Amino acid sequence: MIVLKFNKELYPKEIVFVCAQDYAPYCHAAQTEDEPYLLYTFPEEEKGIAREFANYVLAAVRSHAV
Amino acid sequence: MEITGEGEAVVLALPEATYSLNTIYAASYAFLDKAYVHLDKKDGSFIVTLYPKKAGSVDVMGKAFLDEAINQGHYFSQLEKHQETTKLLVERAFFSADRGIMQKAEEEEIKELISELEKDPELKELVQDIKNDSPKIQ
């Protein structure tokens, strides 16, 4: 199991949600919250996608900040 | 500031007091093609974890990230420093593209100046004379 932890202070919730929707067709991620983190849990076989997702979210957050 | 290796990843702790969030975002963005990047925050520091996409020295990647963070930090500090000058240049560029805008802005400025002068009782008569002589100014 791969768990991505997004600190809400660094990764705005709304942006993460939108990115998760974009990736929904390609993976099976379970979303939970554990203050101050948003957690996305991927199955082990989706490790590659999980990492791509993390980068995707970071790119979105950066674009939004600009 | 700390760099630690975790086998396949390098972890950097960058103090908030030295590096702004925008700097961290910008430096991380520059590394998206070379590594998987994760950000976190702990005890007044940004925690940046880099997982290289290709095999290589994680230590070198960590140091390269620090260089990029300095580069981006410098960029943002210069941007802030020259904000007013940049704004002025951009405004000039827009004005020069359309003379009508400049003319309109000048007319507005003249109107404002005249209203200000009219407030002074000693100058009111003079202003009225100018208005009478110049139909454009009302």
mmCIF file with all atom_site columns, C-alpha atoms in Angstrom:
data_model
loop_
_atom_site.group_PDB
_atom_site.id
_atom_site.type_symbol
_atom_site.label_atom_id
_atom_site.label_alt_id
_atom_site.label_comp_id
_atom_site.label_asym_id
_atom_site.label_entity_id
_atom_site.label_seq_id
_atom_site.pdbx_PDB_ins_code
_atom_site.Cartn_x
_atom_site.Cartn_y
_atom_site.Cartn_z
_atom_site.occupancy
_atom_site.B_iso_or_equiv
_atom_site.pdbx_formal_charge
_atom_site.auth_seq_id
_atom_site.auth_comp_id
_atom_site.auth_asym_id
_atom_site.auth_atom_id
_atom_site.pdbx_PDB_model_num
ATOM 1   C CA . MET A 1 1   ? 0.000   0.000  0.000   1.00 0.00 ? 1   MET A CA 1
ATOM 2   C CA . ILE A 1 2   ? 1.300   3.428  -0.944  1.00 0.00 ? 2   ILE A CA 1
ATOM 3   C CA . VAL A 1 3   ? 0.128   6.380  1.106   1.00 0.00 ? 3   VAL A CA 1
ATOM 4   C CA . LEU A 1 4   ? 0.640   9.925  -0.129  1.00 0.00 ? 4   LEU A CA 1
ATOM 5   C CA . LYS A 1 5   ? 0.410   12.571 2.564   1.00 0.00 ? 5   LYS A CA 1
ATOM 6   C CA . PHE A 1 6   ? -0.401  16.075 1.380   1.00 0.00 ? 6   PHE A CA 1
ATOM 7   C CA . ASN A 1 7   ? 0.068   18.781 3.987   1.00 0.00 ? 7   ASN A CA 1
ATOM 8   C CA . LYS A 1 8   ? -2.962  21.057 3.547   1.00 0.00 ? 8   LYS A CA 1
ATOM 9   C CA . GLU A 1 9   ? -0.832  24.092 4.225   1.00 0.00 ? 9   GLU A CA 1
ATOM 10  C CA . LEU A 1 10  ? 1.361   23.335 1.219   1.00 0.00 ? 10  LEU A CA 1
ATOM 11  C CA . TYR A 1 11  ? -1.158  21.554 -0.987  1.00 0.00 ? 11  TYR A CA 1
ATOM 12  C CA . PRO A 1 12  ? -4.523  23.389 -0.997  1.00 0.00 ? 12  PRO A CA 1
ATOM 13  C CA . LYS A 1 13  ? -7.384  20.959 -0.619  1.00 0.00 ? 13  LYS A CA 1
ATOM 14  C CA . GLU A 1 14  ? -9.375  22.186 -3.622  1.00 0.00 ? 14  GLU A CA 1
ATOM 15  C CA . ILE A 1 15  ? -6.438  21.696 -5.963  1.00 0.00 ? 15  ILE A CA 1
ATOM 16  C CA . VAL A 1 16  ? -5.705  18.203 -4.682  1.00 0.00 ? 16  VAL A CA 1
ATOM 17  C CA . PHE A 1 17  ? -9.365  17.244 -5.146  1.00 0.00 ? 17  PHE A CA 1
ATOM 18  C CA . VAL A 1 18  ? -9.397  18.424 -8.750  1.00 0.00 ? 18  VAL A CA 1
ATOM 19  C CA . CYS A 1 19  ? -6.176  16.533 -9.494  1.00 0.00 ? 19  CYS A CA 1
ATOM 20  C CA . ALA A 1 20  ? -7.604  13.412 -7.852  1.00 0.00 ? 20  ALA A CA 1
ATOM 21  C CA . GLN A 1 21  ? -10.620 13.655 -10.139 1.00 0.00 ? 21  GLN A CA 1
ATOM 22  C CA . ASP A 1 22  ? -8.292  13.878 -13.148 1.00 0.00 ? 22  ASP A CA 1
ATOM 23  C CA . TYR A 1 23  ? -6.499  10.715 -12.053 1.00 0.00 ? 23  TYR A CA 1
ATOM 24  C CA . ALA A 1 24  ? -9.613  8.823  -11.031 1.00 0.00 ? 24  ALA A CA 1
ATOM 25  C CA . PRO A 1 25  ? -9.914  6.938  -14.366 1.00 0.00 ? 25  PRO A CA 1
ATOM 26  C CA . TYR A 1 26  ? -6.349  5.606  -14.056 1.00 0.00 ? 26  TYR A CA 1
ATOM 27  C CA . CYS A 1 27  ? -6.033  4.393  -10.486 1.00 0.00 ? 27  CYS A CA 1
ATOM 28  C CA . HIS A 1 28  ? -7.792  3.314  -7.333  1.00 0.00 ? 28  HIS A CA 1
ATOM 29  C CA . ALA A 1 29  ? -7.052  5.812  -4.592  1.00 0.00 ? 29  ALA A CA 1
ATOM 30  C CA . ALA A 1 30  ? -8.792  6.045  -1.252  1.00 0.00 ? 30  ALA A CA 1
ATOM 31  C CA . GLN A 1 31  ? -8.978  9.514  0.229   1.00 0.00 ? 31  GLN A CA 1
ATOM 32  C CA . THR A 1 32  ? -8.911  10.240 3.952   1.00 0.00 ? 32  THR A CA 1
ATOM 33  C CA . GLU A 1 33  ? -7.892  13.069 6.227   1.00 0.00 ? 33  GLU A CA 1
ATOM 34  C CA . ASP A 1 34  ? -5.548  13.086 9.158   1.00 0.00 ? 34  ASP A CA 1
ATOM 35  C CA . GLU A 1 35  ? -4.922  16.687 10.197  1.00 0.00 ? 35  GLU A CA 1
ATOM 36  C CA . PRO A 1 36  ? -3.012  18.463 8.835   1.00 0.00 ? 36  PRO A CA 1
ATOM 37  C CA . TYR A 1 37  ? -2.750  15.966 5.988   1.00 0.00 ? 37  TYR A CA 1
ATOM 38  C CA . LEU A 1 38  ? -4.904  14.742 3.151   1.00 0.00 ? 38  LEU A CA 1
ATOM 39  C CA . LEU A 1 39  ? -4.107  11.077 2.618   1.00 0.00 ? 39  LEU A CA 1
ATOM 40  C CA . TYR A 1 40  ? -4.360  9.194  -0.638  1.00 0.00 ? 40  TYR A CA 1
ATOM 41  C CA . THR A 1 41  ? -3.856  5.451  -0.431  1.00 0.00 ? 41  THR A CA 1
ATOM 42  C CA . PHE A 1 42  ? -2.933  3.508  -3.561  1.00 0.00 ? 42  PHE A CA 1
ATOM 43  C CA . PRO A 1 43  ? -2.522  -0.247 -3.986  1.00 0.00 ? 43  PRO A CA 1
ATOM 44  C CA . GLU A 1 44  ? 1.091   -1.444 -4.166  1.00 0.00 ? 44  GLU A CA 1
ATOM 45  C CA . GLU A 1 45  ? 0.893   -2.194 -7.882  1.00 0.00 ? 45  GLU A CA 1
ATOM 46  C CA . GLU A 1 46  ? 0.017   1.455  -8.577  1.00 0.00 ? 46  GLU A CA 1
ATOM 47  C CA . LYS A 1 47  ? 3.235   2.848  -7.052  1.00 0.00 ? 47  LYS A CA 1
ATOM 48  C CA . GLY A 1 48  ? 4.281   4.414  -10.355 1.00 0.00 ? 48  GLY A CA 1
ATOM 49  C CA . ILE A 1 49  ? 0.941   6.159  -10.815 1.00 0.00 ? 49  ILE A CA 1
ATOM 50  C CA . ALA A 1 50  ? 1.015   7.343  -7.205  1.00 0.00 ? 50  ALA A CA 1
ATOM 51  C CA . ARG A 1 51  ? 4.334   9.056  -7.753  1.00 0.00 ? 51  ARG A CA 1
ATOM 52  C CA . GLU A 1 52  ? 3.146   10.626 -10.999 1.00 0.00 ? 52  GLU A CA 1
ATOM 53  C CA . PHE A 1 53  ? 0.083   11.830 -9.156  1.00 0.00 ? 53  PHE A CA 1
ATOM 54  C CA . ALA A 1 54  ? 2.230   13.499 -6.505  1.00 0.00 ? 54  ALA A CA 1
ATOM 55  C CA . ASN A 1 55  ? 4.126   15.389 -9.208  1.00 0.00 ? 55  ASN A CA 1
ATOM 56  C CA . TYR A 1 56  ? 0.896   16.255 -10.985 1.00 0.00 ? 56  TYR A CA 1
ATOM 57  C CA . VAL A 1 57  ? -0.512  17.790 -7.832  1.00 0.00 ? 57  VAL A CA 1
ATOM 58  C CA . LEU A 1 58  ? 2.680   19.728 -7.176  1.00 0.00 ? 58  LEU A CA 1
ATOM 59  C CA . ALA A 1 59  ? 2.645   21.134 -10.712 1.00 0.00 ? 59  ALA A CA 1
ATOM 60  C CA . ALA A 1 60  ? -0.985  22.194 -10.258 1.00 0.00 ? 60  ALA A CA 1
ATOM 61  C CA . VAL A 1 61  ? -0.255  23.824 -6.912  1.00 0.00 ? 61  VAL A CA 1
ATOM 62  C CA . ARG A 1 62  ? 2.726   25.675 -8.357  1.00 0.00 ? 62  ARG A CA 1
ATOM 63  C CA . SER A 1 63  ? 0.690   26.916 -11.348 1.00 0.00 ? 63  SER A CA 1
ATOM 64  C CA . HIS A 1 64  ? -2.025  28.109 -9.023  1.00 0.00 ? 64  HIS A CA 1
ATOM 65  C CA . ALA A 1 65  ? 0.485   29.935 -6.822  1.00 0.00 ? 65  ALA A CA 1
ATOM 66  C CA . VAL A 1 66  ? 1.841   31.794 -9.854  1.00 0.00 ? 66  VAL A CA 1
ATOM 67  C CA . MET B 2 1   ? 19.514  23.174 6.788   1.00 0.00 ? 1   MET B CA 1
ATOM 68  C CA . GLU B 2 2   ? 19.854  19.420 6.501   1.00 0.00 ? 2   GLU B CA 1
ATOM 69  C CA . ILE B 2 3   ? 20.340  16.903 3.762   1.00 0.00 ? 3   ILE B CA 1
ATOM 70  C CA . THR B 2 4   ? 19.777  13.282 4.625   1.00 0.00 ? 4   THR B CA 1
ATOM 71  C CA . GLY B 2 5   ? 19.685  10.256 2.348   1.00 0.00 ? 5   GLY B CA 1
ATOM 72  C CA . GLU B 2 6   ? 17.051  7.557  2.588   1.00 0.00 ? 6   GLU B CA 1
ATOM 73  C CA . GLY B 2 7   ? 18.463  5.055  0.151   1.00 0.00 ? 7   GLY B CA 1
ATOM 74  C CA . GLU B 2 8   ? 16.453  5.860  -2.894  1.00 0.00 ? 8   GLU B CA 1
ATOM 75  C CA . ALA B 2 9   ? 15.524  9.366  -1.789  1.00 0.00 ? 9   ALA B CA 1
ATOM 76  C CA . VAL B 2 10  ? 17.088  12.529 -0.474  1.00 0.00 ? 10  VAL B CA 1
ATOM 77  C CA . VAL B 2 11  ? 15.394  14.575 2.210   1.00 0.00 ? 11  VAL B CA 1
ATOM 78  C CA . LEU B 2 12  ? 16.064  18.277 2.599   1.00 0.00 ? 12  LEU B CA 1
ATOM 79  C CA . ALA B 2 13  ? 14.983  20.445 5.490   1.00 0.00 ? 13  ALA B CA 1
ATOM 80  C CA . LEU B 2 14  ? 14.868  24.089 4.425   1.00 0.00 ? 14  LEU B CA 1
ATOM 81  C CA . PRO B 2 15  ? 14.078  26.732 7.076   1.00 0.00 ? 15  PRO B CA 1
ATOM 82  C CA . GLU B 2 16  ? 10.954  28.834 6.453   1.00 0.00 ? 16  GLU B CA 1
ATOM 83  C CA . ALA B 2 17  ? 12.821  31.881 7.665   1.00 0.00 ? 17  ALA B CA 1
ATOM 84  C CA . THR B 2 18  ? 15.247  31.596 4.734   1.00 0.00 ? 18  THR B CA 1
ATOM 85  C CA . TYR B 2 19  ? 13.152  30.108 1.935   1.00 0.00 ? 19  TYR B CA 1
ATOM 86  C CA . SER B 2 20  ? 9.663   31.310 0.992   1.00 0.00 ? 20  SER B CA 1
ATOM 87  C CA . LEU B 2 21  ? 6.943   28.872 -0.037  1.00 0.00 ? 21  LEU B CA 1
ATOM 88  C CA . ASN B 2 22  ? 6.987   30.272 -3.559  1.00 0.00 ? 22  ASN B CA 1
ATOM 89  C CA . THR B 2 23  ? 10.707  29.568 -3.767  1.00 0.00 ? 23  THR B CA 1
ATOM 90  C CA . ILE B 2 24  ? 10.151  25.971 -2.687  1.00 0.00 ? 24  ILE B CA 1
ATOM 91  C CA . TYR B 2 25  ? 7.320   25.551 -5.208  1.00 0.00 ? 25  TYR B CA 1
ATOM 92  C CA . ALA B 2 26  ? 9.421   27.011 -8.007  1.00 0.00 ? 26  ALA B CA 1
ATOM 93  C CA . ALA B 2 27  ? 12.489  24.890 -7.222  1.00 0.00 ? 27  ALA B CA 1
ATOM 94  C CA . SER B 2 28  ? 10.336  21.757 -6.891  1.00 0.00 ? 28  SER B CA 1
ATOM 95  C CA . TYR B 2 29  ? 8.643   22.482 -10.207 1.00 0.00 ? 29  TYR B CA 1
ATOM 96  C CA . ALA B 2 30  ? 12.055  22.667 -11.891 1.00 0.00 ? 30  ALA B CA 1
ATOM 97  C CA . PHE B 2 31  ? 12.792  19.143 -10.640 1.00 0.00 ? 31  PHE B CA 1
ATOM 98  C CA . LEU B 2 32  ? 9.571   17.439 -11.711 1.00 0.00 ? 32  LEU B CA 1
ATOM 99  C CA . ASP B 2 33  ? 11.205  15.959 -14.794 1.00 0.00 ? 33  ASP B CA 1
ATOM 100 C CA . LYS B 2 34  ? 14.150  14.530 -12.840 1.00 0.00 ? 34  LYS B CA 1
ATOM 101 C CA . ALA B 2 35  ? 12.484  13.348 -9.646  1.00 0.00 ? 35  ALA B CA 1
ATOM 102 C CA . TYR B 2 36  ? 9.266   12.649 -7.829  1.00 0.00 ? 36  TYR B CA 1
ATOM 103 C CA . VAL B 2 37  ? 8.918   15.450 -5.319  1.00 0.00 ? 37  VAL B CA 1
ATOM 104 C CA . HIS B 2 38  ? 7.088   15.519 -2.026  1.00 0.00 ? 38  HIS B CA 1
ATOM 105 C CA . LEU B 2 39  ? 6.694   18.542 0.240   1.00 0.00 ? 39  LEU B CA 1
ATOM 106 C CA . ASP B 2 40  ? 5.924   18.715 3.915   1.00 0.00 ? 40  ASP B CA 1
ATOM 107 C CA . LYS B 2 41  ? 6.405   21.093 6.806   1.00 0.00 ? 41  LYS B CA 1
ATOM 108 C CA . LYS B 2 42  ? 7.819   20.420 10.225  1.00 0.00 ? 42  LYS B CA 1
ATOM 109 C CA . ASP B 2 43  ? 9.262   22.517 13.074  1.00 0.00 ? 43  ASP B CA 1
ATOM 110 C CA . GLY B 2 44  ? 9.592   25.681 11.026  1.00 0.00 ? 44  GLY B CA 1
ATOM 111 C CA . SER B 2 45  ? 11.204  23.983 8.033   1.00 0.00 ? 45  SER B CA 1
ATOM 112 C CA . PHE B 2 46  ? 10.004  22.808 4.653   1.00 0.00 ? 46  PHE B CA 1
ATOM 113 C CA . ILE B 2 47  ? 10.770  19.121 4.190   1.00 0.00 ? 47  ILE B CA 1
ATOM 114 C CA . VAL B 2 48  ? 11.478  18.325 0.548   1.00 0.00 ? 48  VAL B CA 1
ATOM 115 C CA . THR B 2 49  ? 11.829  14.657 -0.420  1.00 0.00 ? 49  THR B CA 1
ATOM 116 C CA . LEU B 2 50  ? 13.230  13.871 -3.846  1.00 0.00 ? 50  LEU B CA 1
ATOM 117 C CA . TYR B 2 51  ? 12.933  10.408 -5.380  1.00 0.00 ? 51  TYR B CA 1
ATOM 118 C CA . PRO B 2 52  ? 15.167  10.413 -8.486  1.00 0.00 ? 52  PRO B CA 1
ATOM 119 C CA . LYS B 2 53  ? 13.529  8.998  -11.607 1.00 0.00 ? 53  LYS B CA 1
ATOM 120 C CA . LYS B 2 54  ? 16.844  7.641  -12.830 1.00 0.00 ? 54  LYS B CA 1
ATOM 121 C CA . ALA B 2 55  ? 19.568  5.881  -10.870 1.00 0.00 ? 55  ALA B CA 1
ATOM 122 C CA . GLY B 2 56  ? 22.296  8.241  -9.750  1.00 0.00 ? 56  GLY B CA 1
ATOM 123 C CA . SER B 2 57  ? 23.690  10.059 -6.767  1.00 0.00 ? 57  SER B CA 1
ATOM 124 C CA . VAL B 2 58  ? 20.872  11.266 -4.554  1.00 0.00 ? 58  VAL B CA 1
ATOM 125 C CA . ASP B 2 59  ? 23.357  13.479 -2.752  1.00 0.00 ? 59  ASP B CA 1
ATOM 126 C CA . VAL B 2 60  ? 24.186  15.342 -5.975  1.00 0.00 ? 60  VAL B CA 1
ATOM 127 C CA . MET B 2 61  ? 20.479  15.792 -6.663  1.00 0.00 ? 61  MET B CA 1
ATOM 128 C CA . GLY B 2 62  ? 19.957  17.213 -3.195  1.00 0.00 ? 62  GLY B CA 1
ATOM 129 C CA . LYS B 2 63  ? 22.703  19.751 -3.688  1.00 0.00 ? 63  LYS B CA 1
ATOM 130 C CA . ALA B 2 64  ? 21.391  20.644 -7.132  1.00 0.00 ? 64  ALA B CA 1
ATOM 131 C CA . PHE B 2 65  ? 17.992  21.324 -5.537  1.00 0.00 ? 65  PHE B CA 1
ATOM 132 C CA . LEU B 2 66  ? 19.610  23.686 -3.049  1.00 0.00 ? 66  LEU B CA 1
ATOM 133 C CA . ASP B 2 67  ? 21.224  25.571 -5.928  1.00 0.00 ? 67  ASP B CA 1
ATOM 134 C CA . GLU B 2 68  ? 17.861  25.785 -7.668  1.00 0.00 ? 68  GLU B CA 1
ATOM 135 C CA . ALA B 2 69  ? 16.236  27.062 -4.474  1.00 0.00 ? 69  ALA B CA 1
ATOM 136 C CA . ILE B 2 70  ? 18.839  29.837 -4.265  1.00 0.00 ? 70  ILE B CA 1
ATOM 137 C CA . ASN B 2 71  ? 18.274  30.644 -7.922  1.00 0.00 ? 71  ASN B CA 1
ATOM 138 C CA . GLN B 2 72  ? 14.508  30.893 -7.487  1.00 0.00 ? 72  GLN B CA 1
ATOM 139 C CA . GLY B 2 73  ? 14.828  32.824 -4.231  1.00 0.00 ? 73  GLY B CA 1
ATOM 140 C CA . HIS B 2 74  ? 17.020  35.338 -5.978  1.00 0.00 ? 74  HIS B CA 1
ATOM 141 C CA . TYR B 2 75  ? 14.560  35.609 -8.857  1.00 0.00 ? 75  TYR B CA 1
ATOM 142 C CA . PHE B 2 76  ? 11.655  36.363 -6.514  1.00 0.00 ? 76  PHE B CA 1
ATOM 143 C CA . SER B 2 77  ? 13.614  38.879 -4.484  1.00 0.00 ? 77  SER B CA 1
ATOM 144 C CA . GLN B 2 78  ? 14.615  40.746 -7.661  1.00 0.00 ? 78  GLN B CA 1
ATOM 145 C CA . LEU B 2 79  ? 11.034  40.602 -8.892  1.00 0.00 ? 79  LEU B CA 1
ATOM 146 C CA . GLU B 2 80  ? 9.851   42.240 -5.692  1.00 0.00 ? 80  GLU B CA 1
ATOM 147 C CA . LYS B 2 81  ? 12.618  44.820 -5.804  1.00 0.00 ? 81  LYS B CA 1
ATOM 148 C CA . HIS B 2 82  ? 11.821  45.906 -9.357  1.00 0.00 ? 82  HIS B CA 1
ATOM 149 C CA . GLN B 2 83  ? 8.042   45.561 -9.163  1.00 0.00 ? 83  GLN B CA 1
ATOM 150 C CA . GLU B 2 84  ? 7.290   49.259 -9.561  1.00 0.00 ? 84  GLU B CA 1
ATOM 151 C CA . THR B 2 85  ? 9.695   49.754 -12.470 1.00 0.00 ? 85  THR B CA 1
ATOM 152 C CA . THR B 2 86  ? 8.292   46.722 -14.280 1.00 0.00 ? 86  THR B CA 1
ATOM 153 C CA . LYS B 2 87  ? 4.758   47.975 -13.792 1.00 0.00 ? 87  LYS B CA 1
ATOM 154 C CA . LEU B 2 88  ? 5.722   51.345 -15.231 1.00 0.00 ? 88  LEU B CA 1
ATOM 155 C CA . LEU B 2 89  ? 7.329   49.767 -18.299 1.00 0.00 ? 89  LEU B CA 1
ATOM 156 C CA . VAL B 2 90  ? 4.332   47.546 -18.959 1.00 0.00 ? 90  VAL B CA 1
ATOM 157 C CA . GLU B 2 91  ? 1.970   50.507 -18.671 1.00 0.00 ? 91  GLU B CA 1
ATOM 158 C CA . ARG B 2 92  ? 4.113   52.455 -21.116 1.00 0.00 ? 92  ARG B CA 1
ATOM 159 C CA . ALA B 2 93  ? 4.121   49.546 -23.528 1.00 0.00 ? 93  ALA B CA 1
ATOM 160 C CA . PHE B 2 94  ? 0.324   49.383 -23.473 1.00 0.00 ? 94  PHE B CA 1
ATOM 161 C CA . PHE B 2 95  ? 0.002   53.123 -23.902 1.00 0.00 ? 95  PHE B CA 1
ATOM 162 C CA . SER B 2 96  ? 2.358   53.200 -26.868 1.00 0.00 ? 96  SER B CA 1
ATOM 163 C CA . ALA B 2 97  ? 0.371   50.429 -28.565 1.00 0.00 ? 97  ALA B CA 1
ATOM 164 C CA . ASP B 2 98  ? -2.790  52.537 -28.529 1.00 0.00 ? 98  ASP B CA 1
ATOM 165 C CA . ARG B 2 99  ? -2.341  56.325 -28.596 1.00 0.00 ? 99  ARG B CA 1
ATOM 166 C CA . GLY B 2 100 ? -6.019  56.768 -27.786 1.00 0.00 ? 100 GLY B CA 1
ATOM 167 C CA . ILE B 2 101 ? -5.454  55.357 -24.314 1.00 0.00 ? 101 ILE B CA 1
ATOM 168 C CA . MET B 2 102 ? -2.632  57.813 -23.661 1.00 0.00 ? 102 MET B CA 1
ATOM 169 C CA . GLN B 2 103 ? -4.681  60.739 -24.883 1.00 0.00 ? 103 GLN B CA 1
ATOM 170 C CA . LYS B 2 104 ? -7.607  59.771 -22.708 1.00 0.00 ? 104 LYS B CA 1
ATOM 171 C CA . ALA B 2 105 ? -5.357  59.397 -19.685 1.00 0.00 ? 105 ALA B CA 1
ATOM 172 C CA . GLU B 2 106 ? -3.861  62.852 -20.325 1.00 0.00 ? 106 GLU B CA 1
ATOM 173 C CA . GLU B 2 107 ? -7.312  64.434 -20.604 1.00 0.00 ? 107 GLU B CA 1
ATOM 174 C CA . GLU B 2 108 ? -8.361  62.820 -17.348 1.00 0.00 ? 108 GLU B CA 1
ATOM 175 C CA . GLU B 2 109 ? -5.248  64.111 -15.667 1.00 0.00 ? 109 GLU B CA 1
ATOM 176 C CA . ILE B 2 110 ? -5.876  67.650 -16.925 1.00 0.00 ? 110 ILE B CA 1
ATOM 177 C CA . LYS B 2 111 ? -9.471  67.543 -15.657 1.00 0.00 ? 111 LYS B CA 1
ATOM 178 C CA . GLU B 2 112 ? -8.311  66.410 -12.249 1.00 0.00 ? 112 GLU B CA 1
ATOM 179 C CA . LEU B 2 113 ? -5.690  69.141 -12.140 1.00 0.00 ? 113 LEU B CA 1
ATOM 180 C CA . ILE B 2 114 ? -8.234  71.792 -13.043 1.00 0.00 ? 114 ILE B CA 1
ATOM 181 C CA . SER B 2 115 ? -10.649 70.583 -10.342 1.00 0.00 ? 115 SER B CA 1
ATOM 182 C CA . GLU B 2 116 ? -7.838  70.848 -7.831  1.00 0.00 ? 116 GLU B CA 1
ATOM 183 C CA . LEU B 2 117 ? -6.954  74.374 -8.965  1.00 0.00 ? 117 LEU B CA 1
ATOM 184 C CA . GLU B 2 118 ? -10.585 75.457 -8.845  1.00 0.00 ? 118 GLU B CA 1
ATOM 185 C CA . LYS B 2 119 ? -10.678 74.686 -5.154  1.00 0.00 ? 119 LYS B CA 1
ATOM 186 C CA . ASP B 2 120 ? -8.265  77.566 -4.581  1.00 0.00 ? 120 ASP B CA 1
ATOM 187 C CA . PRO B 2 121 ? -10.332 80.812 -4.579  1.00 0.00 ? 121 PRO B CA 1
ATOM 188 C CA . GLU B 2 122 ? -7.355  82.871 -5.801  1.00 0.00 ? 122 GLU B CA 1
ATOM 189 C CA . LEU B 2 123 ? -6.915  80.671 -8.842  1.00 0.00 ? 123 LEU B CA 1
ATOM 190 C CA . LYS B 2 124 ? -10.574 80.097 -9.628  1.00 0.00 ? 124 LYS B CA 1
ATOM 191 C CA . GLU B 2 125 ? -10.824 83.132 -11.873 1.00 0.00 ? 125 GLU B CA 1
ATOM 192 C CA . LEU B 2 126 ? -7.654  82.223 -13.717 1.00 0.00 ? 126 LEU B CA 1
ATOM 193 C CA . VAL B 2 127 ? -8.918  78.705 -14.282 1.00 0.00 ? 127 VAL B CA 1
ATOM 194 C CA . GLN B 2 128 ? -12.175 80.103 -15.666 1.00 0.00 ? 128 GLN B CA 1
ATOM 195 C CA . ASP B 2 129 ? -10.199 82.251 -18.104 1.00 0.00 ? 129 ASP B CA 1
ATOM 196 C CA . ILE B 2 130 ? -8.273  79.190 -19.276 1.00 0.00 ? 130 ILE B CA 1
ATOM 197 C CA . LYS B 2 131 ? -11.506 77.289 -19.760 1.00 0.00 ? 131 LYS B CA 1
ATOM 198 C CA . ASN B 2 132 ? -12.963 80.115 -21.787 1.00 0.00 ? 132 ASN B CA 1
ATOM 199 C CA . ASP B 2 133 ? -9.883  80.229 -24.014 1.00 0.00 ? 133 ASP B CA 1
ATOM 200 C CA . SER B 2 134 ? -9.712  76.497 -24.520 1.00 0.00 ? 134 SER B CA 1
ATOM 201 C CA . PRO B 2 135 ? -13.021 74.793 -25.405 1.00 0.00 ? 135 PRO B CA 1
ATOM 202 C CA . LYS B 2 136 ? -11.497 71.317 -24.979 1.00 0.00 ? 136 LYS B CA 1
ATOM 203 C CA . ILE B 2 137 ? -10.938 71.921 -21.283 1.00 0.00 ? 137 ILE B CA 1
ATOM 204 C CA . GLN B 2 138 ? -14.271 71.977 -19.407 1.00 0.00 ? 138 GLN B CA 1
#
